[in-house]
PDB file of C-alpha atoms in Angstrom:
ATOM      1  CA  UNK A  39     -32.703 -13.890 -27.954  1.00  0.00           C
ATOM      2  CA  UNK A  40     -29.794 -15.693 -27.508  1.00  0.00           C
ATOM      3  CA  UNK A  41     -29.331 -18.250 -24.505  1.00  0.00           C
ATOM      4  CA  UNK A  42     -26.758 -20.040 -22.780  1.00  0.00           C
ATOM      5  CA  UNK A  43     -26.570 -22.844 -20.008  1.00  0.00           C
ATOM      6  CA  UNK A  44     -23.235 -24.200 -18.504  1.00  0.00           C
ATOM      7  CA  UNK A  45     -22.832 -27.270 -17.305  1.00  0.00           C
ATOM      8  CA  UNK A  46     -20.146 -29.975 -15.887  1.00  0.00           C
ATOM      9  CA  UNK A  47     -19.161 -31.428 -12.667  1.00  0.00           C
ATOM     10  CA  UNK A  48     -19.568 -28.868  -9.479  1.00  0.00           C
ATOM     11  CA  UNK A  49     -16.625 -30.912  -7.921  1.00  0.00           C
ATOM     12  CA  UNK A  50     -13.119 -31.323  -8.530  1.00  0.00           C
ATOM     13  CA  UNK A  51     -10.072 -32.860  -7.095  1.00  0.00           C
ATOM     14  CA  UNK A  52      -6.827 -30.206  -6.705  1.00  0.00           C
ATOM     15  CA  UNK A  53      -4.696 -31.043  -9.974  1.00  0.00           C
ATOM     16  CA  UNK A  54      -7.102 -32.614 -12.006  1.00  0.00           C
ATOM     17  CA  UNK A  55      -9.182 -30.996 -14.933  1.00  0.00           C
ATOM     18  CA  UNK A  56     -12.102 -28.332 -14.821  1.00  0.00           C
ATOM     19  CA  UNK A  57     -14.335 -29.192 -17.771  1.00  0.00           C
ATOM     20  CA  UNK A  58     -17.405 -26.889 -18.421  1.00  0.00           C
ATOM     21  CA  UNK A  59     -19.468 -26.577 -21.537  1.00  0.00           C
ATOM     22  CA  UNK A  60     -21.875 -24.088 -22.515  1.00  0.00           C
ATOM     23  CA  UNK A  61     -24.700 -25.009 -24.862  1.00  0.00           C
ATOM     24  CA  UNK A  62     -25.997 -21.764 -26.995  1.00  0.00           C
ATOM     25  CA  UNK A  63     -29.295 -21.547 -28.340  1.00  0.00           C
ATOM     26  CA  UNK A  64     -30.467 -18.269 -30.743  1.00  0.00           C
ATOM     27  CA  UNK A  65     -27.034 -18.092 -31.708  1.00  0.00           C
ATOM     28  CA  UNK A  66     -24.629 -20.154 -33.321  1.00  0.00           C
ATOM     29  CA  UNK A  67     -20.679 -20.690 -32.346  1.00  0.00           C
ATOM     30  CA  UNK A  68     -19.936 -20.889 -35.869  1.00  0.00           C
ATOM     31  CA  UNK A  69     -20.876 -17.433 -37.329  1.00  0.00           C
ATOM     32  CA  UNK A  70     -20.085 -13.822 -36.234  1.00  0.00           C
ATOM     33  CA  UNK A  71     -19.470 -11.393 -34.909  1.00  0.00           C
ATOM     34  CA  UNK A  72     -19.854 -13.180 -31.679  1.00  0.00           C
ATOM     35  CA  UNK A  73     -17.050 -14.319 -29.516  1.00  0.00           C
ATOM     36  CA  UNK A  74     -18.253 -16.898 -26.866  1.00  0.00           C
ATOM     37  CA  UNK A  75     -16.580 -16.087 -23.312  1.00  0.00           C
ATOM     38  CA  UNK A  76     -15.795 -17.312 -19.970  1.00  0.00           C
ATOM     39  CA  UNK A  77     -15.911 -15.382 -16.535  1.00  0.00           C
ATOM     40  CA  UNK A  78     -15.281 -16.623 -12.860  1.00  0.00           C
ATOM     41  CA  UNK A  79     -16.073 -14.909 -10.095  1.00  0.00           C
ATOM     42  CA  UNK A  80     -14.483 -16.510  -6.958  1.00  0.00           C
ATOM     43  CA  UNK A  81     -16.875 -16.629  -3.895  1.00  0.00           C
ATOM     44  CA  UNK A  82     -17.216 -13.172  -2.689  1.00  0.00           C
ATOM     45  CA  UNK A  83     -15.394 -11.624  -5.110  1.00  0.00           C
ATOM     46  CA  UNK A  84     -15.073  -9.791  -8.823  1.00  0.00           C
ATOM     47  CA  UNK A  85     -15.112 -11.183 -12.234  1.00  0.00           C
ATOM     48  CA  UNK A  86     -12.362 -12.502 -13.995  1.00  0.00           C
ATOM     49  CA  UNK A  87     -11.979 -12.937 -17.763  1.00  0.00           C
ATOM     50  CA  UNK A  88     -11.025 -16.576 -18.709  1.00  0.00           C
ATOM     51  CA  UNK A  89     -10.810 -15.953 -22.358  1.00  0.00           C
ATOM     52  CA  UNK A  90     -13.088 -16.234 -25.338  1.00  0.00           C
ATOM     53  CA  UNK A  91     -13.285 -18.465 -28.761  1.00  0.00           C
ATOM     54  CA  UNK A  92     -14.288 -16.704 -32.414  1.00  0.00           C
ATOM     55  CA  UNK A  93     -16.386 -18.107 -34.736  1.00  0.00           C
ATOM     56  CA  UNK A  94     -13.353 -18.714 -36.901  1.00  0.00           C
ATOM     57  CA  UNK A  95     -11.814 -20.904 -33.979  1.00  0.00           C
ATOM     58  CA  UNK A  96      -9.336 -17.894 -32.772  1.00  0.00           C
ATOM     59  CA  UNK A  97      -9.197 -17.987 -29.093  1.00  0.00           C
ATOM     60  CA  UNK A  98      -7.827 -15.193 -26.542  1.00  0.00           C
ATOM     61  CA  UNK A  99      -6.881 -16.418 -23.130  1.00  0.00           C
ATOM     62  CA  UNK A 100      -5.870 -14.168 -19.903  1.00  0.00           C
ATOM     63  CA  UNK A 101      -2.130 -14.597 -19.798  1.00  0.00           C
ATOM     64  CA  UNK A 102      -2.540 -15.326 -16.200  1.00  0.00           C
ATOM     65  CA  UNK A 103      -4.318 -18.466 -16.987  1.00  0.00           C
ATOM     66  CA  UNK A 104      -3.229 -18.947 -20.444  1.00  0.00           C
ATOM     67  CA  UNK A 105      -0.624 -22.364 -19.514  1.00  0.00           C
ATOM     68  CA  UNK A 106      -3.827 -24.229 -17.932  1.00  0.00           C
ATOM     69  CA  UNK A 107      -6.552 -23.246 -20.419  1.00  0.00           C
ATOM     70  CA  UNK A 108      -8.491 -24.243 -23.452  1.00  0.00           C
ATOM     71  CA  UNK A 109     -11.575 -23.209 -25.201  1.00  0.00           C
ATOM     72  CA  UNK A 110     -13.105 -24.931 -27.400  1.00  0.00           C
ATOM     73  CA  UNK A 111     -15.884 -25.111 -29.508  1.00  0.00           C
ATOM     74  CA  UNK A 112     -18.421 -28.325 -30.991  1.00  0.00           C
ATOM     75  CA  UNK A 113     -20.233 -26.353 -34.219  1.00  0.00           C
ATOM     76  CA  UNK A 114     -22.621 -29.719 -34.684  1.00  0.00           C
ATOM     77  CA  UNK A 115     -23.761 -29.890 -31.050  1.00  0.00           C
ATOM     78  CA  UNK A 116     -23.941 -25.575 -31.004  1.00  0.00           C
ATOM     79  CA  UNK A 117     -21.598 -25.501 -27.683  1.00  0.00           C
ATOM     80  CA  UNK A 118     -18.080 -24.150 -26.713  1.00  0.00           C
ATOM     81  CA  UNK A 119     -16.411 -25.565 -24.055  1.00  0.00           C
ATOM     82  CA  UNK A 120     -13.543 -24.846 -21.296  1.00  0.00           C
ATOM     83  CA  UNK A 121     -10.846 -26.904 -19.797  1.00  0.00           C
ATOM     84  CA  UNK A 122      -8.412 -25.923 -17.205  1.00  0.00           C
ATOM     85  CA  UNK A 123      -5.773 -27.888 -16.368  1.00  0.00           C
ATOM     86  CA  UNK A 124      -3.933 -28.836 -12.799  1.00  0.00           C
ATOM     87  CA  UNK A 125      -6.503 -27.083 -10.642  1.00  0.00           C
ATOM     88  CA  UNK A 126      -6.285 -25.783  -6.942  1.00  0.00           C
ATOM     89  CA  UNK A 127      -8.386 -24.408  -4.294  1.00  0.00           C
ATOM     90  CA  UNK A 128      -8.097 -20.707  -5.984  1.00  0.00           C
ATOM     91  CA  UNK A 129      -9.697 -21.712  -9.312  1.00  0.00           C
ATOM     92  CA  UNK A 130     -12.972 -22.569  -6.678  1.00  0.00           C
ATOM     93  CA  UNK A 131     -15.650 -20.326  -8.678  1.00  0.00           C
ATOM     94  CA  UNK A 132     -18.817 -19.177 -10.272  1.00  0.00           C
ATOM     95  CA  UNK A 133     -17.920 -19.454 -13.819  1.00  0.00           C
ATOM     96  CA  UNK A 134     -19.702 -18.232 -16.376  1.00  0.00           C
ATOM     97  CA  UNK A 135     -20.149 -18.673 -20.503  1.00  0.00           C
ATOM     98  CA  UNK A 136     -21.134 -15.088 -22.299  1.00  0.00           C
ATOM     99  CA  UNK A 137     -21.738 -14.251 -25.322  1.00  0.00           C
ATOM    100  CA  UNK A 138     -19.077 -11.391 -26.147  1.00  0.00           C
ATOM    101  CA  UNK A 139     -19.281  -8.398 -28.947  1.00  0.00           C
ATOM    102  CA  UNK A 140     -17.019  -6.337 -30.785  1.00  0.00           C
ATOM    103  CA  UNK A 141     -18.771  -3.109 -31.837  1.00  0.00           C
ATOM    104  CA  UNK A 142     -16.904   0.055 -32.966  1.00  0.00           C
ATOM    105  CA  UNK A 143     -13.602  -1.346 -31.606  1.00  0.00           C
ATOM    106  CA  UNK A 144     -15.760  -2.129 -28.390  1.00  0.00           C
ATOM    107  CA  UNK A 145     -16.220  -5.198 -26.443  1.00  0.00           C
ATOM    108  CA  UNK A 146     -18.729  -6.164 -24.433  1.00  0.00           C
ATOM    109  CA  UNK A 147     -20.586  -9.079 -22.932  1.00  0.00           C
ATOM    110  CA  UNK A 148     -24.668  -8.913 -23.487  1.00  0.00           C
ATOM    111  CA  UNK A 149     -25.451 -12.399 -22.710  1.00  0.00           C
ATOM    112  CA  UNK A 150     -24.424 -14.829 -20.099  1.00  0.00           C
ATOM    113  CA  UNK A 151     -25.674 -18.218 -18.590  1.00  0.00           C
ATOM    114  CA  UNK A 152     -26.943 -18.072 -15.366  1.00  0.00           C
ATOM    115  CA  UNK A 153     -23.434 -19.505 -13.730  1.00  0.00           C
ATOM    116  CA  UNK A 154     -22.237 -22.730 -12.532  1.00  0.00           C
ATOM    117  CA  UNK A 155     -20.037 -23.035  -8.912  1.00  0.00           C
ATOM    118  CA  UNK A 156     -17.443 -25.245  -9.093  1.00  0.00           C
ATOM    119  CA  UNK A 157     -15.236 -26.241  -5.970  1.00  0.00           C
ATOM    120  CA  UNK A 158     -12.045 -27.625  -6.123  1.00  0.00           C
ATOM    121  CA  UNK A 159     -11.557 -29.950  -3.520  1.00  0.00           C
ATOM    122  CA  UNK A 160     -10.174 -33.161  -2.093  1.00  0.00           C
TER     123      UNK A 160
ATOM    124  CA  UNK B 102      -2.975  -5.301 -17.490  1.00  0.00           C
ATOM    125  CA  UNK B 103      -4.885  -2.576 -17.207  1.00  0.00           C
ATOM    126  CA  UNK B 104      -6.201  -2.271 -13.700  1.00  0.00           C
ATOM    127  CA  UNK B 105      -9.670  -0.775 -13.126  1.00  0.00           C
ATOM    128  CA  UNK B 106     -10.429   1.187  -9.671  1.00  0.00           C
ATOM    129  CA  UNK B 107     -14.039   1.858  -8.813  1.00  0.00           C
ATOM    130  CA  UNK B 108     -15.266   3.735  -5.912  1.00  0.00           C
ATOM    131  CA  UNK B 109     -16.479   3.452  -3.874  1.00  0.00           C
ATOM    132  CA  UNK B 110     -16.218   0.057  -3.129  1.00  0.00           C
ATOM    133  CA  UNK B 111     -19.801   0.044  -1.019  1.00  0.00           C
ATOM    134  CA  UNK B 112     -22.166   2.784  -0.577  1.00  0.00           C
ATOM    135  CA  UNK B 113     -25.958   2.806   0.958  1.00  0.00           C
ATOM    136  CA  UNK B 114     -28.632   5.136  -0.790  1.00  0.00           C
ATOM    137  CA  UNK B 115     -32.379   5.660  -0.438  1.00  0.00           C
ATOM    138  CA  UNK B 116     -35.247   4.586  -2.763  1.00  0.00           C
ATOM    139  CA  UNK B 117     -35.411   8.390  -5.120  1.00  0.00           C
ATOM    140  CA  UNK B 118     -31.666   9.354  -4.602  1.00  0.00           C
ATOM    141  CA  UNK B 119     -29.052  10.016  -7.255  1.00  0.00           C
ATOM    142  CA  UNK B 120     -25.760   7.654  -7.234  1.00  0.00           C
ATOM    143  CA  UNK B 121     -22.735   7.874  -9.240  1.00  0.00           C
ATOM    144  CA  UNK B 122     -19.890   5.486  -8.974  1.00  0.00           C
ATOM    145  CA  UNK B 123     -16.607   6.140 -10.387  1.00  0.00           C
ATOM    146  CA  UNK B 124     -14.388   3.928 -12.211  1.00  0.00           C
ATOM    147  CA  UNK B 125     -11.106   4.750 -13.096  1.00  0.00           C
ATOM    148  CA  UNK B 126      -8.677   3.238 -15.734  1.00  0.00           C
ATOM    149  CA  UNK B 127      -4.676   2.516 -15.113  1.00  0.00           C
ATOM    150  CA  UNK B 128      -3.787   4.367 -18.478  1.00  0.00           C
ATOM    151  CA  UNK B 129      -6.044   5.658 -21.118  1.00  0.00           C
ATOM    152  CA  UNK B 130      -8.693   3.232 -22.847  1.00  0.00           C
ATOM    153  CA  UNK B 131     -10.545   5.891 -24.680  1.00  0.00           C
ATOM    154  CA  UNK B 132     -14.470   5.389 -24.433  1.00  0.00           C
ATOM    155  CA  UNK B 133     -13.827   1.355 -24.579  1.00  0.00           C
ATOM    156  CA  UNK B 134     -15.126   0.917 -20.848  1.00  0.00           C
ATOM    157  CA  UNK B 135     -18.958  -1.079 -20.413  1.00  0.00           C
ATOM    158  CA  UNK B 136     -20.767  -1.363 -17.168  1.00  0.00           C
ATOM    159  CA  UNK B 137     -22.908  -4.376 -15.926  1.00  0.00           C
ATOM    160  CA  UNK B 138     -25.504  -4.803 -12.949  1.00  0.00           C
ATOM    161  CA  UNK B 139     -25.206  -8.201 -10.226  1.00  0.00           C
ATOM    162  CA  UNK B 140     -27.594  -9.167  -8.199  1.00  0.00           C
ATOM    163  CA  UNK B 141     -27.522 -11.829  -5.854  1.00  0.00           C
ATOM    164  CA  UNK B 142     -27.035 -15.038  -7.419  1.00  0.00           C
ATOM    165  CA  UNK B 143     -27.257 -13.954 -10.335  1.00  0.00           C
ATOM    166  CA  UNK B 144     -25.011 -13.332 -13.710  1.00  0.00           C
ATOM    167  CA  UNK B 145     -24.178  -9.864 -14.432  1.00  0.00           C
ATOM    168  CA  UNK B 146     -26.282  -8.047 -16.471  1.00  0.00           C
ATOM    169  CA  UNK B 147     -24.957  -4.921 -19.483  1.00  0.00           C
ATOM    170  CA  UNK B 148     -25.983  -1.652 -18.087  1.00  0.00           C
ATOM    171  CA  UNK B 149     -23.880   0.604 -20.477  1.00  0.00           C
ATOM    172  CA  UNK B 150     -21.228  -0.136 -23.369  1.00  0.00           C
ATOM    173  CA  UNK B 151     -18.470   2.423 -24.889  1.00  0.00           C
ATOM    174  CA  UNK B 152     -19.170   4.559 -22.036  1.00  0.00           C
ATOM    175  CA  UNK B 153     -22.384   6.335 -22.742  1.00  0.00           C
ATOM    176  CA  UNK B 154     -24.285   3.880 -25.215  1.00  0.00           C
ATOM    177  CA  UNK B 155     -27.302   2.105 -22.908  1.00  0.00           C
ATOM    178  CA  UNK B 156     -28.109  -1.375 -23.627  1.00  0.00           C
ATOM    179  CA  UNK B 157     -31.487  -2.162 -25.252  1.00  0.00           C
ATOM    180  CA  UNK B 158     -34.019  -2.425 -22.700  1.00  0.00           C
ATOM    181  CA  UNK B 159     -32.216  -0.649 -19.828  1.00  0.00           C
ATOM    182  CA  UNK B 160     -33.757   2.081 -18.074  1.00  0.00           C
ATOM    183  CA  UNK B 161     -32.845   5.185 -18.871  1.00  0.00           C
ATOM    184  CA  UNK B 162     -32.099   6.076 -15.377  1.00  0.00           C
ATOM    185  CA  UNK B 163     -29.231   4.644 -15.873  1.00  0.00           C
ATOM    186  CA  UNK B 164     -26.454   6.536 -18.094  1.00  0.00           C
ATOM    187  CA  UNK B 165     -22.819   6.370 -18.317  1.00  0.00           C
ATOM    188  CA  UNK B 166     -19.908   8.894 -18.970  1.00  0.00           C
ATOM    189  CA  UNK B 167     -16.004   9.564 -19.471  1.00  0.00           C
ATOM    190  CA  UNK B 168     -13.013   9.122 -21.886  1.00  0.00           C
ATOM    191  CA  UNK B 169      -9.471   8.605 -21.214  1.00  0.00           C
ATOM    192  CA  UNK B 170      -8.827   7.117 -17.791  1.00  0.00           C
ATOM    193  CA  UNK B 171     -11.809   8.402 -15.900  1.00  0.00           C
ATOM    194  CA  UNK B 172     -15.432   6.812 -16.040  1.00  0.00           C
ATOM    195  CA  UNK B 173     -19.148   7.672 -14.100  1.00  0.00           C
ATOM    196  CA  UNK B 174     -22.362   5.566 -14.045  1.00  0.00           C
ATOM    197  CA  UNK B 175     -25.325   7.592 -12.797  1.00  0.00           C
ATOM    198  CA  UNK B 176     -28.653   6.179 -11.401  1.00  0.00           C
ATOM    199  CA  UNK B 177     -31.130   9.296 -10.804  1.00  0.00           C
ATOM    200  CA  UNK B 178     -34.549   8.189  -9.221  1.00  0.00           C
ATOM    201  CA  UNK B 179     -32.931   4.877  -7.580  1.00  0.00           C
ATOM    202  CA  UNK B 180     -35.396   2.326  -7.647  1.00  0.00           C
ATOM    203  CA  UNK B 181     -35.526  -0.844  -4.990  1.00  0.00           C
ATOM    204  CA  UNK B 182     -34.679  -3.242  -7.790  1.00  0.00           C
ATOM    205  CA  UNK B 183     -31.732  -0.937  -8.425  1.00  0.00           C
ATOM    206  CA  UNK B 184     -29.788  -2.104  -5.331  1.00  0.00           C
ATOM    207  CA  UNK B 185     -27.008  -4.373  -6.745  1.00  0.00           C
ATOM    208  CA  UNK B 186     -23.218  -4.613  -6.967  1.00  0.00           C
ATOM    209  CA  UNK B 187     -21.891  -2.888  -9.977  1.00  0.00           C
ATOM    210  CA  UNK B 188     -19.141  -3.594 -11.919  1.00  0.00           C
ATOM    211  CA  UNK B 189     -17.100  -1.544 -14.928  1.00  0.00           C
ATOM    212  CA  UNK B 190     -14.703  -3.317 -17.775  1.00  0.00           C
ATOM    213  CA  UNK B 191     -12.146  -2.159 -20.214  1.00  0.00           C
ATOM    214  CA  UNK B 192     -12.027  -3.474 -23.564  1.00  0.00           C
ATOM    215  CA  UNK B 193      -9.618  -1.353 -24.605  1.00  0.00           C
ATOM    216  CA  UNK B 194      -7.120  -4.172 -24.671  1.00  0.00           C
ATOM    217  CA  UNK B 195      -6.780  -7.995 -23.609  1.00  0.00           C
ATOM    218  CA  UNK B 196      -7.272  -9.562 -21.066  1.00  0.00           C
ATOM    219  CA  UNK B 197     -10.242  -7.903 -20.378  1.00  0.00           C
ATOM    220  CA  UNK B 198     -10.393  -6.243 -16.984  1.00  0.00           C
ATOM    221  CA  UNK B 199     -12.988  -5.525 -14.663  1.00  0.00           C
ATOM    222  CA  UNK B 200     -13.136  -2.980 -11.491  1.00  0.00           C
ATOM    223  CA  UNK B 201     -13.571  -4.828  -7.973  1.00  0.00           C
ATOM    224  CA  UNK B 202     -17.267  -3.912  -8.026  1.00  0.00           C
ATOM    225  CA  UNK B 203     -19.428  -1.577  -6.217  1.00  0.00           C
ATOM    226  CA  UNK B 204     -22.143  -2.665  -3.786  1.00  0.00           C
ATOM    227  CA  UNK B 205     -25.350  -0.263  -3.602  1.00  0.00           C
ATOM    228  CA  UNK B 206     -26.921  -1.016  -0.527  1.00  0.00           C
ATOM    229  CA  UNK B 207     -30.645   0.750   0.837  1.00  0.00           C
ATOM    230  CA  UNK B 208     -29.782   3.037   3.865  1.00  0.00           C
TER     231      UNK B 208
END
């Protein structure tokens, strides 16, 4: 059963850096076939895919974040992490660290933290 | 991106109905489309992956359907701890895309 808690600040100030990690336990970050994920979901609203990091260090980002983010991962501590850069009120969200499978050619997320909110905010 | 269009957005049901929600894909994705369950406060949770496949320990009230552009999740029997948003997502290519979500509310 694999597990996974985010944590990091819950506030931050409008152009400064959102820094989350998410510590896995029953899995490792260093092994496959898992690739470990991020999600927001702004207040109110749907999910949005962040990107995800590969045990081989490989990352995919949403191009629509891509300039502003990195994921990371720390294979001695069992975490991977996310930083986004110059923040503003519209990266305010629920964001959440997944575990992510490719099966058959098919992705899909079966495990997730239970969610941090961060606020962006002067 | 592919966009993903679920409908409909909110609909109300009673405890013993059958629901099906709709999702539908922007251009074809094949069977490469997953569902997940929200509650309140909560992190989603995988209903259904590749379409049809349901996810260990998931009901089997729940199943899934579709190829190509156009998607269904079923619930027969609804059940009070069934009343959730619901969300689909392509994996047929990156980024990964979800639908805007459905919210199953008790009439």
């Amino acid at each position: 059963q694999v597990q996974l808690q985010e944590s990091g600040p819950g506030l931050v100030k409008p152009s400064e850096t959102l820094s989350l990690t998410c510590t896995v336990s029953g899995g490792s970050v260093s092994r496959g076939p898992s690739h470990w994920t991020w999600i927001r979901q702004p207040p109110g609203k749907g999910l949005e895919y962040i990107g995800y990091i590969y045990y081989s260090g490989s990352t995919n980002y949403n191009p629509s974040l891509k300039s502003r983010v990195t994921i990371s991962a720390d294979t001695s501590k069992n975490q991977f992490s996310l930083k986004l850069r110059s923040v503003t009120a519209a990266d305010t969200a629920v964001y959440f660290c997944a575990r992510g499978r490719y099966d058959s050619g098919t992705y899909y997320a079966d495990y997730w933290g239970q969610g941090t909110l961060v606020t962006v905010s002067s | 991106d592919i966009q993903m269009t679920q409908s409909p957005s909110s609909l109300s049901a009673s405890v013993g109905d059958r629901v099906t929600i709709t999702c539908r894909a922007s251009q074809s994705i094949s069977r490469y489309l997953n569902w997940y369950q929200q509650k309140a406060g909560k992190a989603p949770n995988l209903l259904i992956y590749e379409a049809s496949s349901l996810q260990s320990g998931v009901p089997s009230r729940f199943s899934g359907s579709g190829s190509g552009t156009d998607f269904t999740l079923t619930i027969t029997t609804l059940q009070p701890e069934d009343f959730a948003t619901y969300y689909c997502q392509q994996s047929f290519s990156t980024p990964l895309t979800f639908g805007q979500g459905t919210r199953l509310e008790i009439k």
